[in-house]
XYZ file of C-alpha atoms in Angstrom:
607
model
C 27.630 92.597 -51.293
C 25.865 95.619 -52.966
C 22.874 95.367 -54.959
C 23.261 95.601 -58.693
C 23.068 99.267 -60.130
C 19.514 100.689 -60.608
C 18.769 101.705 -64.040
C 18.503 105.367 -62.964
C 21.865 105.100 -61.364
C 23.207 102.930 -64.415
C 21.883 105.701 -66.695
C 23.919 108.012 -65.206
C 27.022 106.527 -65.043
C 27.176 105.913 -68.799
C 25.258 108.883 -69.722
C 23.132 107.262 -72.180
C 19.711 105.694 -72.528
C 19.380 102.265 -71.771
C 17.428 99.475 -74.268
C 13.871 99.357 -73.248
C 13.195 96.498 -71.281
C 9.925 95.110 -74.114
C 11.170 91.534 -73.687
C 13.021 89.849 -70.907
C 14.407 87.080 -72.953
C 16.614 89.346 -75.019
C 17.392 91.959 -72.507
C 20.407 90.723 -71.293
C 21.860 90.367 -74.831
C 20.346 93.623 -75.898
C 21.982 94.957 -72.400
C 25.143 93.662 -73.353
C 25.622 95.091 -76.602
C 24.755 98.032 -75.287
C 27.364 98.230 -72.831
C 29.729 96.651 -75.536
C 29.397 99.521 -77.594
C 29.989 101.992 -74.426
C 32.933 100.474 -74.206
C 34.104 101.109 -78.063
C 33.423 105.001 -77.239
C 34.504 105.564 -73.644
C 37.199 107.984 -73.363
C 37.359 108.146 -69.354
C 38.201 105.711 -66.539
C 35.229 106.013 -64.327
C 32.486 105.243 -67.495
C 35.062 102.190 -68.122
C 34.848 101.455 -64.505
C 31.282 101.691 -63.968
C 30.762 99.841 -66.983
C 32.719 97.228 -65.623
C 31.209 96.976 -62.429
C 28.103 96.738 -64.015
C 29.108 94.150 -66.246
C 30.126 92.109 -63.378
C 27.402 92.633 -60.976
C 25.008 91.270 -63.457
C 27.110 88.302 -64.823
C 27.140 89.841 -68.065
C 31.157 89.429 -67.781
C 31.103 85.569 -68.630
C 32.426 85.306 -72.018
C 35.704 86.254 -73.542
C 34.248 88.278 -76.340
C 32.735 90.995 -73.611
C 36.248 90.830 -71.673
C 38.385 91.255 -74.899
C 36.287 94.801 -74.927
C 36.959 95.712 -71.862
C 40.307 95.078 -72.396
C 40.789 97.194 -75.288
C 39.183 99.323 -73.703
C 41.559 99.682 -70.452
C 43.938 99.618 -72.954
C 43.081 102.683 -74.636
C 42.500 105.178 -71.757
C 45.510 103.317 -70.574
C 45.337 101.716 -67.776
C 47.203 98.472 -68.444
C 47.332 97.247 -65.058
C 43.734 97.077 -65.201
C 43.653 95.090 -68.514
C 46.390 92.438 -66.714
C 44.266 91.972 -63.925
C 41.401 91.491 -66.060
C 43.641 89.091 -68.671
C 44.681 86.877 -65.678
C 41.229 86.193 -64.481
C 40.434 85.231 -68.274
C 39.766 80.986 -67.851
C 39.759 81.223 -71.575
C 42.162 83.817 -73.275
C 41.791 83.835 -76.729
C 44.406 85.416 -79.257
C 42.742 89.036 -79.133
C 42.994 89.051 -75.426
C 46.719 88.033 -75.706
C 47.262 90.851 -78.545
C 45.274 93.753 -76.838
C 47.198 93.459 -73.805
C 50.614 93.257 -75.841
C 49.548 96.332 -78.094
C 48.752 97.777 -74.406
C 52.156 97.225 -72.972
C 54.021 98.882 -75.814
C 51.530 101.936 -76.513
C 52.686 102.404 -72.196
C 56.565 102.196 -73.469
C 57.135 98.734 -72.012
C 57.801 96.743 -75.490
C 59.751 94.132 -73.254
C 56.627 93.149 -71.568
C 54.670 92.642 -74.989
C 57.859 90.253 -76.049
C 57.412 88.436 -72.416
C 53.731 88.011 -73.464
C 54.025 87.015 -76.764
C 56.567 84.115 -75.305
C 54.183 83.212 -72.710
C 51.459 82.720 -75.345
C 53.786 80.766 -77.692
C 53.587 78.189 -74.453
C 50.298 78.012 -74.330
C 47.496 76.563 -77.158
C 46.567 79.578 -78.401
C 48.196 80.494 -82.179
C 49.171 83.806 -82.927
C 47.898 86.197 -85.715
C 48.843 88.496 -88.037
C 48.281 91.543 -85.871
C 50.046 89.478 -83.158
C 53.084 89.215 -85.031
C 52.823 92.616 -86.110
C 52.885 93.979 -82.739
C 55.613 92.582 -81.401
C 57.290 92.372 -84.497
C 56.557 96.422 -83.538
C 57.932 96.056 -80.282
C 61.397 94.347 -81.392
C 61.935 98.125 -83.718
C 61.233 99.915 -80.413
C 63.807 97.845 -78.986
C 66.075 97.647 -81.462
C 66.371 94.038 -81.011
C 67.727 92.831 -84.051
C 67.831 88.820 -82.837
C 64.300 88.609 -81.480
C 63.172 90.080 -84.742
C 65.140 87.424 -86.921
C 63.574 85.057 -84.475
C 60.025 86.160 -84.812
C 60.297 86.158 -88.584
C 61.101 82.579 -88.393
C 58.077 82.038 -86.251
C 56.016 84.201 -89.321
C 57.407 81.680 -91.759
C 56.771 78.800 -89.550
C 52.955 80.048 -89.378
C 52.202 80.241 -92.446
C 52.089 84.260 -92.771
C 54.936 84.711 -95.622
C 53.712 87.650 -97.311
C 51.455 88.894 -95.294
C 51.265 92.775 -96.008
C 50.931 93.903 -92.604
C 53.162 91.544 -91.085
C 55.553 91.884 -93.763
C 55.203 96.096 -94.162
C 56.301 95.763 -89.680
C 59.264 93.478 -91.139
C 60.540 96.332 -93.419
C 60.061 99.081 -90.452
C 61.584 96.770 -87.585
C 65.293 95.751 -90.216
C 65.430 99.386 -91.214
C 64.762 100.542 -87.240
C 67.291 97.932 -86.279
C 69.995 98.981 -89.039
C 69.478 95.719 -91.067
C 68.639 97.949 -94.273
C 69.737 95.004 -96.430
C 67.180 93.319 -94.417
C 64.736 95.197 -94.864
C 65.174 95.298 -98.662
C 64.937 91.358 -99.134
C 61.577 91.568 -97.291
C 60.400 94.000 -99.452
C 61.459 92.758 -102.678
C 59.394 88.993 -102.170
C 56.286 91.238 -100.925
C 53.461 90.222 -103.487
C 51.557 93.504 -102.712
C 52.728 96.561 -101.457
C 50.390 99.868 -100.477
C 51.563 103.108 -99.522
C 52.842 101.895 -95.868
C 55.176 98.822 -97.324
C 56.977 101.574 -99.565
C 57.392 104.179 -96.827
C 58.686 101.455 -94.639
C 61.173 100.895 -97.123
C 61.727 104.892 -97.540
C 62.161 105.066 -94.315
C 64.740 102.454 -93.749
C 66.556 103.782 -95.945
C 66.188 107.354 -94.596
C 67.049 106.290 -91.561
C 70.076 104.921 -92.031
C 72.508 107.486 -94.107
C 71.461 106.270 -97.498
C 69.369 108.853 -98.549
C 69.974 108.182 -102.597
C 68.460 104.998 -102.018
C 65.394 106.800 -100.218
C 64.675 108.755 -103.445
C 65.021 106.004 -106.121
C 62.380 104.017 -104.051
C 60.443 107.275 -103.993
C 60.972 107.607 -107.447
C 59.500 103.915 -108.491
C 56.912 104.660 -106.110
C 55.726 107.353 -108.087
C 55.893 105.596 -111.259
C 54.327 102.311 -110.243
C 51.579 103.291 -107.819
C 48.215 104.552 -108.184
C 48.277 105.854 -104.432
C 49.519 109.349 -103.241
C 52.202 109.650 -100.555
C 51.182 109.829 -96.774
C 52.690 112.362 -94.479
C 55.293 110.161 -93.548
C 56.686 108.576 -96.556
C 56.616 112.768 -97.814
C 58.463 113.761 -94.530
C 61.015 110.626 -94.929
C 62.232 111.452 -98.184
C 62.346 115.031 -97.186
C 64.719 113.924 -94.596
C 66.747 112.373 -97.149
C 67.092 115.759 -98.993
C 67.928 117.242 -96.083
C 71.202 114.533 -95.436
C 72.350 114.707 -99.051
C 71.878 118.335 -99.184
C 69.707 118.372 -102.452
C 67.596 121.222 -102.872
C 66.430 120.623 -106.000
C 65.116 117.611 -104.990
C 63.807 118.798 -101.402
C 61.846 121.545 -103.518
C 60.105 118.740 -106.116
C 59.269 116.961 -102.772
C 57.925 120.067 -101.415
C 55.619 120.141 -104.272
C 54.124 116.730 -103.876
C 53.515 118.050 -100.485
C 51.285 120.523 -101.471
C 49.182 118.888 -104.479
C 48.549 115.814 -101.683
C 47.637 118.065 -99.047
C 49.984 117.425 -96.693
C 51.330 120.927 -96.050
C 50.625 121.642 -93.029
C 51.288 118.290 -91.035
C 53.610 118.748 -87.918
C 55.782 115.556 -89.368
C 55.993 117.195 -93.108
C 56.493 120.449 -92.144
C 58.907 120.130 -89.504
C 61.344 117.725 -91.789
C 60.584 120.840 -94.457
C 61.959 123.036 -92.182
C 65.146 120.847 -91.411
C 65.663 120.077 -94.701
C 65.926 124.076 -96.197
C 68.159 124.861 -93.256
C 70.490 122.111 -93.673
C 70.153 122.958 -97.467
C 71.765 126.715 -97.013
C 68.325 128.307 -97.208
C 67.018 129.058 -93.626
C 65.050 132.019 -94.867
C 62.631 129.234 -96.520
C 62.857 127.221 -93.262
C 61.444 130.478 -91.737
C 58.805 130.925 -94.174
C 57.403 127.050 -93.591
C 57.309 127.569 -90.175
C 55.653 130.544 -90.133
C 52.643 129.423 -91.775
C 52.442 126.134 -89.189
C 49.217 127.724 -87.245
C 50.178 125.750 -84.068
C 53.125 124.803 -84.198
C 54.479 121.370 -81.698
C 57.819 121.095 -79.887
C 59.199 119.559 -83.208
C 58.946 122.133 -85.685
C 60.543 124.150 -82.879
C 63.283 122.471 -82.161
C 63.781 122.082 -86.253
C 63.929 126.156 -86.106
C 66.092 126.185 -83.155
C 68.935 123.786 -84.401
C 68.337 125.476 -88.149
C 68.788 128.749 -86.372
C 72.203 127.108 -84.278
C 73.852 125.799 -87.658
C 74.277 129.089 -88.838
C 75.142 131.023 -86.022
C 72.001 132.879 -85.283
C 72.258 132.196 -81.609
C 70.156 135.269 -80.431
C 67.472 134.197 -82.527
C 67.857 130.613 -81.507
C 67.278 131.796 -77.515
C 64.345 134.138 -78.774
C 62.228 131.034 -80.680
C 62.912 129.550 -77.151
C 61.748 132.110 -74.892
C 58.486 132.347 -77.777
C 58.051 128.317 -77.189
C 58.234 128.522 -73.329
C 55.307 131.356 -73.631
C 53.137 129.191 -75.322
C 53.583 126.442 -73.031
C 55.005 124.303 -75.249
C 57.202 121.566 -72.800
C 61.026 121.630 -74.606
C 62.256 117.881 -75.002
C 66.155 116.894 -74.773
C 66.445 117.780 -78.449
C 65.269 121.158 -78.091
C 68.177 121.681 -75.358
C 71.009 120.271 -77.712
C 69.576 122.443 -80.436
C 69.468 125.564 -77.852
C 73.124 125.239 -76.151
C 74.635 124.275 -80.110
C 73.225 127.937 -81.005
C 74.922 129.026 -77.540
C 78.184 127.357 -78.557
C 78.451 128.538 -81.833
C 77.499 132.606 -81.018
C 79.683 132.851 -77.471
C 76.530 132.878 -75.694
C 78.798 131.152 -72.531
C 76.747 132.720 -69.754
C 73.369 131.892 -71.828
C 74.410 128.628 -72.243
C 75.307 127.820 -68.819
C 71.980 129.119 -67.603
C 69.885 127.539 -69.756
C 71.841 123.851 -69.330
C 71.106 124.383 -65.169
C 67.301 125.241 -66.294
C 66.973 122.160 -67.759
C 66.245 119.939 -64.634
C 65.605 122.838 -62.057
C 62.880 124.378 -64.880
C 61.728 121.556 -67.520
C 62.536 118.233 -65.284
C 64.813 116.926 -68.022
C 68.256 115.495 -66.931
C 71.356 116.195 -69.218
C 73.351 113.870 -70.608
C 76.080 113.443 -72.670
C 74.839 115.401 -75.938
C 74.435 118.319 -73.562
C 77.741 118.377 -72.132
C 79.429 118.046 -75.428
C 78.055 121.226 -76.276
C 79.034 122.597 -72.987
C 82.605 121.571 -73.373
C 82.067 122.932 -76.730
C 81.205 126.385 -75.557
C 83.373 127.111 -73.806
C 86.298 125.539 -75.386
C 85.239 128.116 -78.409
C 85.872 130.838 -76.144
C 89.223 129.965 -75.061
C 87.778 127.934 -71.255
C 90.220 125.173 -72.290
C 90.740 124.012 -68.603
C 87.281 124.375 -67.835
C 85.747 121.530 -70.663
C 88.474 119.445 -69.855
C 87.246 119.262 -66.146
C 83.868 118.709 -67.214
C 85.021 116.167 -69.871
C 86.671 114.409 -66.855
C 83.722 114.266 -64.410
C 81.131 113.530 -67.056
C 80.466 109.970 -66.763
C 79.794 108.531 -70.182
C 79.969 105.420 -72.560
C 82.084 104.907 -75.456
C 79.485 105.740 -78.136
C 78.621 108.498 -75.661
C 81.605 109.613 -75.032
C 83.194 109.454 -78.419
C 82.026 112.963 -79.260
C 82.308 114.630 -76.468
C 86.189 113.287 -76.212
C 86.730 114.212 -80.271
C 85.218 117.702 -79.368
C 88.046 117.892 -76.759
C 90.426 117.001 -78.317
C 89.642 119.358 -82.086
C 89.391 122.162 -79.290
C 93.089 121.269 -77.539
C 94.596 121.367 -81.342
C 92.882 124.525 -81.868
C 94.371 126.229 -78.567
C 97.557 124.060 -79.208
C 96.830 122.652 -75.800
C 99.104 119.171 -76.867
C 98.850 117.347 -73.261
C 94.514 117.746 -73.525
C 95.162 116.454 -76.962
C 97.098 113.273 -75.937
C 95.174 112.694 -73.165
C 91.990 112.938 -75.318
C 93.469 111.139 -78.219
C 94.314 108.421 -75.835
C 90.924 108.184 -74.465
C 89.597 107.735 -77.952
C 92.273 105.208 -79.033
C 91.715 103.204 -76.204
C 88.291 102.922 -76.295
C 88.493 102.058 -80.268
C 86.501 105.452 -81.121
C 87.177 108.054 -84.301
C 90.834 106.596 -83.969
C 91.842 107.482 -87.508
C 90.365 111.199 -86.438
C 91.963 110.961 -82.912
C 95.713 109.919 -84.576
C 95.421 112.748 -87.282
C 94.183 115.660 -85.211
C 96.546 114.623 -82.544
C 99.151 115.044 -85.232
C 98.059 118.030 -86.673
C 98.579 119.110 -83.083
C 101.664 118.240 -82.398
C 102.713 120.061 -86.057
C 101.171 123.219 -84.633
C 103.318 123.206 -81.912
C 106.283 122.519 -84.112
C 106.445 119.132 -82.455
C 107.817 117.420 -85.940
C 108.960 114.404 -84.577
C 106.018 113.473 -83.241
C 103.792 114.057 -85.708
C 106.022 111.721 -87.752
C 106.041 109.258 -85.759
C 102.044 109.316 -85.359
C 101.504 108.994 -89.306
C 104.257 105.981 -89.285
C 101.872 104.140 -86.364
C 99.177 104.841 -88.526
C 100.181 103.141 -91.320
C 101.768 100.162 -89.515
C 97.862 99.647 -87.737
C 96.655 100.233 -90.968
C 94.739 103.275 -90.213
C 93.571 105.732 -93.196
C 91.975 109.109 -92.742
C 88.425 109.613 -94.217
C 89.261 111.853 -97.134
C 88.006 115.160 -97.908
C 85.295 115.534 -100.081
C 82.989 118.042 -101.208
C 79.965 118.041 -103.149
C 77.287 120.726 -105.642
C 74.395 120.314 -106.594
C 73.328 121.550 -110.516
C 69.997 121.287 -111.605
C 69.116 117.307 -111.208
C 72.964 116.146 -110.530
C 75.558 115.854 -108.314
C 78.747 116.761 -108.907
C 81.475 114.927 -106.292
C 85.168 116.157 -105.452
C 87.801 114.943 -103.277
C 91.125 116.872 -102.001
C 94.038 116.965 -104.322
C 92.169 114.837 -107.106
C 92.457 116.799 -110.415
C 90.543 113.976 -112.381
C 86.993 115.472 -110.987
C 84.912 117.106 -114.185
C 86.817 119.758 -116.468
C 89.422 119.478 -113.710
C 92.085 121.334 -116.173
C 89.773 124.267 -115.606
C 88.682 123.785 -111.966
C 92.965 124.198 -111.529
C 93.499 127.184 -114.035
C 90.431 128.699 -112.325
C 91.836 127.986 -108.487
C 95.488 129.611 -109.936
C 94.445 132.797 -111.004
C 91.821 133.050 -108.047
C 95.007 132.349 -105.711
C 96.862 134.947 -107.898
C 94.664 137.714 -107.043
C 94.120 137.030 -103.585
C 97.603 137.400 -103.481
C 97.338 140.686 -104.537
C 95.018 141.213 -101.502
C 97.474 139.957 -98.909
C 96.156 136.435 -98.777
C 99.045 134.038 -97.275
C 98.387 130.270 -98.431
C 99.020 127.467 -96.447
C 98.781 127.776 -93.198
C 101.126 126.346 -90.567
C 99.064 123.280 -88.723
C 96.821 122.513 -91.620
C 98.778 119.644 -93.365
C 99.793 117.305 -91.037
C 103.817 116.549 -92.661
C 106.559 118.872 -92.373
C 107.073 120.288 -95.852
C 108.794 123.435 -97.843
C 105.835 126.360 -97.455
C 105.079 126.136 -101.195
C 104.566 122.409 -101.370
C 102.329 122.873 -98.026
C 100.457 125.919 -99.933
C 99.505 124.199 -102.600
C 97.987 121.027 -100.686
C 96.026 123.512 -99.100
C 95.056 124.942 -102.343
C 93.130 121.495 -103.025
C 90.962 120.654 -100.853
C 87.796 119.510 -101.914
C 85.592 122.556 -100.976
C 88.273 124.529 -102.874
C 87.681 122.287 -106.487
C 83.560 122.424 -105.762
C 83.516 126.018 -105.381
C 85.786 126.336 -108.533
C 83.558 124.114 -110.228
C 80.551 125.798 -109.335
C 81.564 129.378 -110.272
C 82.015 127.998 -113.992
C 78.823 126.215 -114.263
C 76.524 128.489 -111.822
C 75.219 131.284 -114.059
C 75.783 134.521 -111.764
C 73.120 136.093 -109.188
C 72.228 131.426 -108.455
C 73.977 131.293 -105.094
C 76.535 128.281 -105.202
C 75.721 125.774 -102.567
C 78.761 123.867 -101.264
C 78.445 120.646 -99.045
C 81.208 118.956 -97.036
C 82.003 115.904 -95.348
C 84.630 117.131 -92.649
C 85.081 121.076 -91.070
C 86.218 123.514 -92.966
C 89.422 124.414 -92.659
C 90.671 128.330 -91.521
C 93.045 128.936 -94.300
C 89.826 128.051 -96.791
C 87.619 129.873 -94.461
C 89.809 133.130 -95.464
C 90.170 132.025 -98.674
C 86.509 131.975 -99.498
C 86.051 135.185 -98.090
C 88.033 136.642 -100.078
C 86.584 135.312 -102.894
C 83.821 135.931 -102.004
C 84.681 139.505 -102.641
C 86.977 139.331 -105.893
C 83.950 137.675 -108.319
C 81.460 139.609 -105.897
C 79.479 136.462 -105.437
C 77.815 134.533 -102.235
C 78.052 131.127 -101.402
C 77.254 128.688 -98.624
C 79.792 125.733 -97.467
C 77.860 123.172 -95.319
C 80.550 121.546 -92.861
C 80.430 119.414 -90.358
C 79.409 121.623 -87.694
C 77.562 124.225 -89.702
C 76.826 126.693 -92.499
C 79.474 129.375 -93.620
C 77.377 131.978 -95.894
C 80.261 133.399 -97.729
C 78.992 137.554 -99.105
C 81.160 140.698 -99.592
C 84.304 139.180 -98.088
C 83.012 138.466 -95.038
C 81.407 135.109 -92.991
C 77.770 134.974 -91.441
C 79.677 133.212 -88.468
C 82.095 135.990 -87.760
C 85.046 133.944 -88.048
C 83.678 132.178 -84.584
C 83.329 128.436 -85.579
């Protein structure tokens, strides 16, 4: 065996001075706290290495308290196979070995391991902690695993850890992570104390999971009940929450707190900033935040990129690209379904095609099923019917998966009037118990297009013998603090005597323009053109944009924000609108923005 390291040598290694060697008795301690403290600040394998060996050469590696450093240690730089080893020579683990090695395992993206441990170490004598069951409670939300979670949250009970705020704050994270918001919320309410990372826990929960009004009124309590200011990511989760509800009041309050806490120029803030102006119908403000990032990550790229895609600014979309690839800035997955959305939605077919073979030939990424949506998106848009429904075909996919990319299908087949793509699409959808009240009414809406009467009949009578309803239209502004909600054909909405006096004389004069209400394929029953015009006439982006033009003082553009696509005859209709009270306004869809100005469309009519 080698002789120990000479100090010379040792000194080297670590690149420090060793403790002067005045009394022998101590020198091993003082030796060991020396290299304990190495250990705290090494940022590189070999100095944890030759620490190590040095450690062991000298028998200075006898107790777990050294190991437990060495550990942590491994586990930082990471090199978790080395902390294993280590672990399972340990005679005597003690609960921070146990924990170090489980934070290890899911800081390496292997949360299943630190759940294997933390079973393992239930078997054996040693109890766990509250940073024990905050890690794996931490590696259940990676997971998603809803039952292990419930399961370790009996074992925090059983422990005696009720309460706990950092056991209790990773409760909160993992419900909301795992879709349990409900969950989450009963945790939070019994919390004693709560500090700023309980509340955005529970702001993020919410966030997370579509109920973004919720989101703000914990924001809002937080504000009044806590001495604390936000951190980055409570501000950039309820940003995100403006951004799904479309309020831009609210985003801009928000946007304020940002700046009087500091927190301006943080990737997470100012990336959900960005999102949240474009999906608001102000992309020019988007622009303006990410401009003044200095050094800007893949994320508030991508948020530009996407922002940039949902309203049709394709060209600039493949430009922010190209400027992202010259920094060396590594595109993710994201960035891809961002890039071949703007592709989709501008004809960019050829782009497109290029950059979704780049992806794993270029940038090592493999597409998936988000990518060839798009794809069959693109070039359905274009009129390559037969083409996406080949790739539909030989795209393998599940049924979450493959929900969208079968519902993009089959909207493109009723588009082109293709009816056997639709019914073979519709089918697929049915079958698979996916968007099947969208898959029976586009499929009839289909079959009306092609003047197909009987069918379409009989489609609505199957739906209401399963029991099947349509999600209804509905549209939504936003004035000053409130929201003001509308659905299609419902009259009872606020000053709805107006909103319909209003929508008649707008329809009068767009008459006088050439405007033909009503378009064939739009309602899904065969009925006299009048009746057919005037369901038209009332849907819900129709009554909001009514509503909005008497409440909006002119030269405030009216901000419109809808639950399904717009339809084409309201598409024309706006536009014309648009022109006759010489206004803009933006409709938010489904798919993307529509900035309505002069009588024309920022899209181009290509949607």
């Amino acid at each position: 065996m080698k002789q120990p390291l000479s100090r010379k040598c040792l000194s080297v290694l670590t690149n420090s001075r060793l403790p002067r060697q005045n009394k022998r008795s101590n020198f091993h301690t003082q030796l060991q706290a020396h290299f304990i403290e190495k250990l705290r600040n090494c940022n590189h394998v070999i100095c944890a290495t030759s620490a190590h060996c040095y450690l062991l050469k000298s028998g200075l590696l006898h107790d777990t308290f050294t190991i437990n450093h060495l550990i942590n240690c491994y586990v930082r730089l990471p090199k978790t196979s080395h902390a294993q080893q280590l672990f399972d020579e340990m005679p005597e683990p003690n609960v921070v070995s146990w924990t170090s090695l489980m934070a290890g395992y899911i800081d390496t993206g292997r949360p299943d391991f630190a759940l294997w441990l933390y079973r393992k170490m239930l078997e054996s004598s040693v109890a766990p902690n509250d940073f024990t069951f905050a890690t794996v409670i931490n590696a259940c939300s990676m997971l998603a695993n809803l039952e292990t979670g419930k399961q370790i949250h009996t074992h925090i009970e059983i422990f005696g850890f009720q309460g706990n705020l950092v056991v209790y704050s990773s409760l909160v994270d993992m419900y909301g992570k795992c879709n349990d918001v409900d969950g989450a919320r009963r945790v939070f309410d019994i919390m004693d104390y709560k500090n700023v990372v309980s509340w955005t826990s529970m702001i993020s929960a919410y966030a997370q999971n579509a109920r973004g009004h919720d989101a703000l009124e914990v924001f809002k309590e937080f504000s009044c009940s806590m001495q604390e200011r936000p951190n980055h990511f409570m501000l950039g989760s309820v940003i995100s929450a403006c951004a799904s509800l479309g309020k831009l009041v609210s985003g801009k309050v928000t946007h304020g707190a940002v700046i009087r806490s500091g927190h301006e120029l943080s990737d997470v803030v100012a990336s959900a900033l960005v999102d949240m102006y474009a999906k608001c119908g102000c992309f020019s403000y988007s622009d303006k935040v990410f401009r003044r990032i200095q050094d800007p990550s893949v994320i508030p790229y991508t948020s530009m990129i996407v922002g940039a895609a949902k309203y049709g600014l394709g060209k600039l979309s493949l430009q922010l690209f190209k400027e992202m690839i010259d920094r060396r800035i590594k595109p993710n997955d994201v960035t891809f379904v961002g890039l071949l959305h703007a592709c989709s939605h501008s004809g960019l077919v050829d782009e497109g095609l290029e950059h979704l073979n780049s992806m794993h030939e270029k940038h090592g990424l493999v597409p998936d099923a988000k990518h060839y949506t798009c794809v069959v998106d693109m070039l359905s848009r274009v009129g390559r019917i037969d083409e996406a429904y080949r790739l539909a075909k030989s795209t393998r996919v599940d049924h979450h998966e493959g929900a969208l990319l079968w519902g993009t299908l089959l909207s493109a087949s009723r588009l082109h009037g293709r009816v056997d793509i639709a019914v073979e699409a519709s089918k697929w959808l049915i079958e698979c118990n996916q968007q099947v009240a969208g898959a029976y009414v586009t499929l009839s809406n289909t079959y009306a297009l092609a003047g197909e009467w009987e069918n379409a009949h009989s489609l609505r009578t199957e739906m209401k013998r399963t029991g099947v309803h349509k999600e209804p239209g509905c549209s939504w502004v936003e004035i000053k603090d409130s929201t003001y909600v509308f659905y299609a054909g419902d009259l009872s909405c606020e000053r709805g005597n107006e909103v319909l006096c209003l929508l008649k004389e707008l329809e009068r004069r767009m008459k006088e323009r050439g405007y033909v209400g009503g378009s064939m394929g739009l309602v899904f029953v065969d009925v006299e053109p009048e009746v057919r015009e005037e369901i038209v006439g009332l849907h819900s982006e129709r009554l909001a944009l009514a509503f909005g033009l008497m409440t909006i003082p002119k030269g405030i553009t009216i901000r419109v924000m809808k639950n399904l696509r717009m339809c084409k005859d309201c598409h024309d209709a706006f536009k014309l609108i648009s022109e006759i009270v010489e206004r803009d306004f933006v409709v938010r869809d489904i798919n993307r923005f529509h900035h309505f100005m002069d009588g024309s469309c920022s899209c181009r009519d290509f949607w």
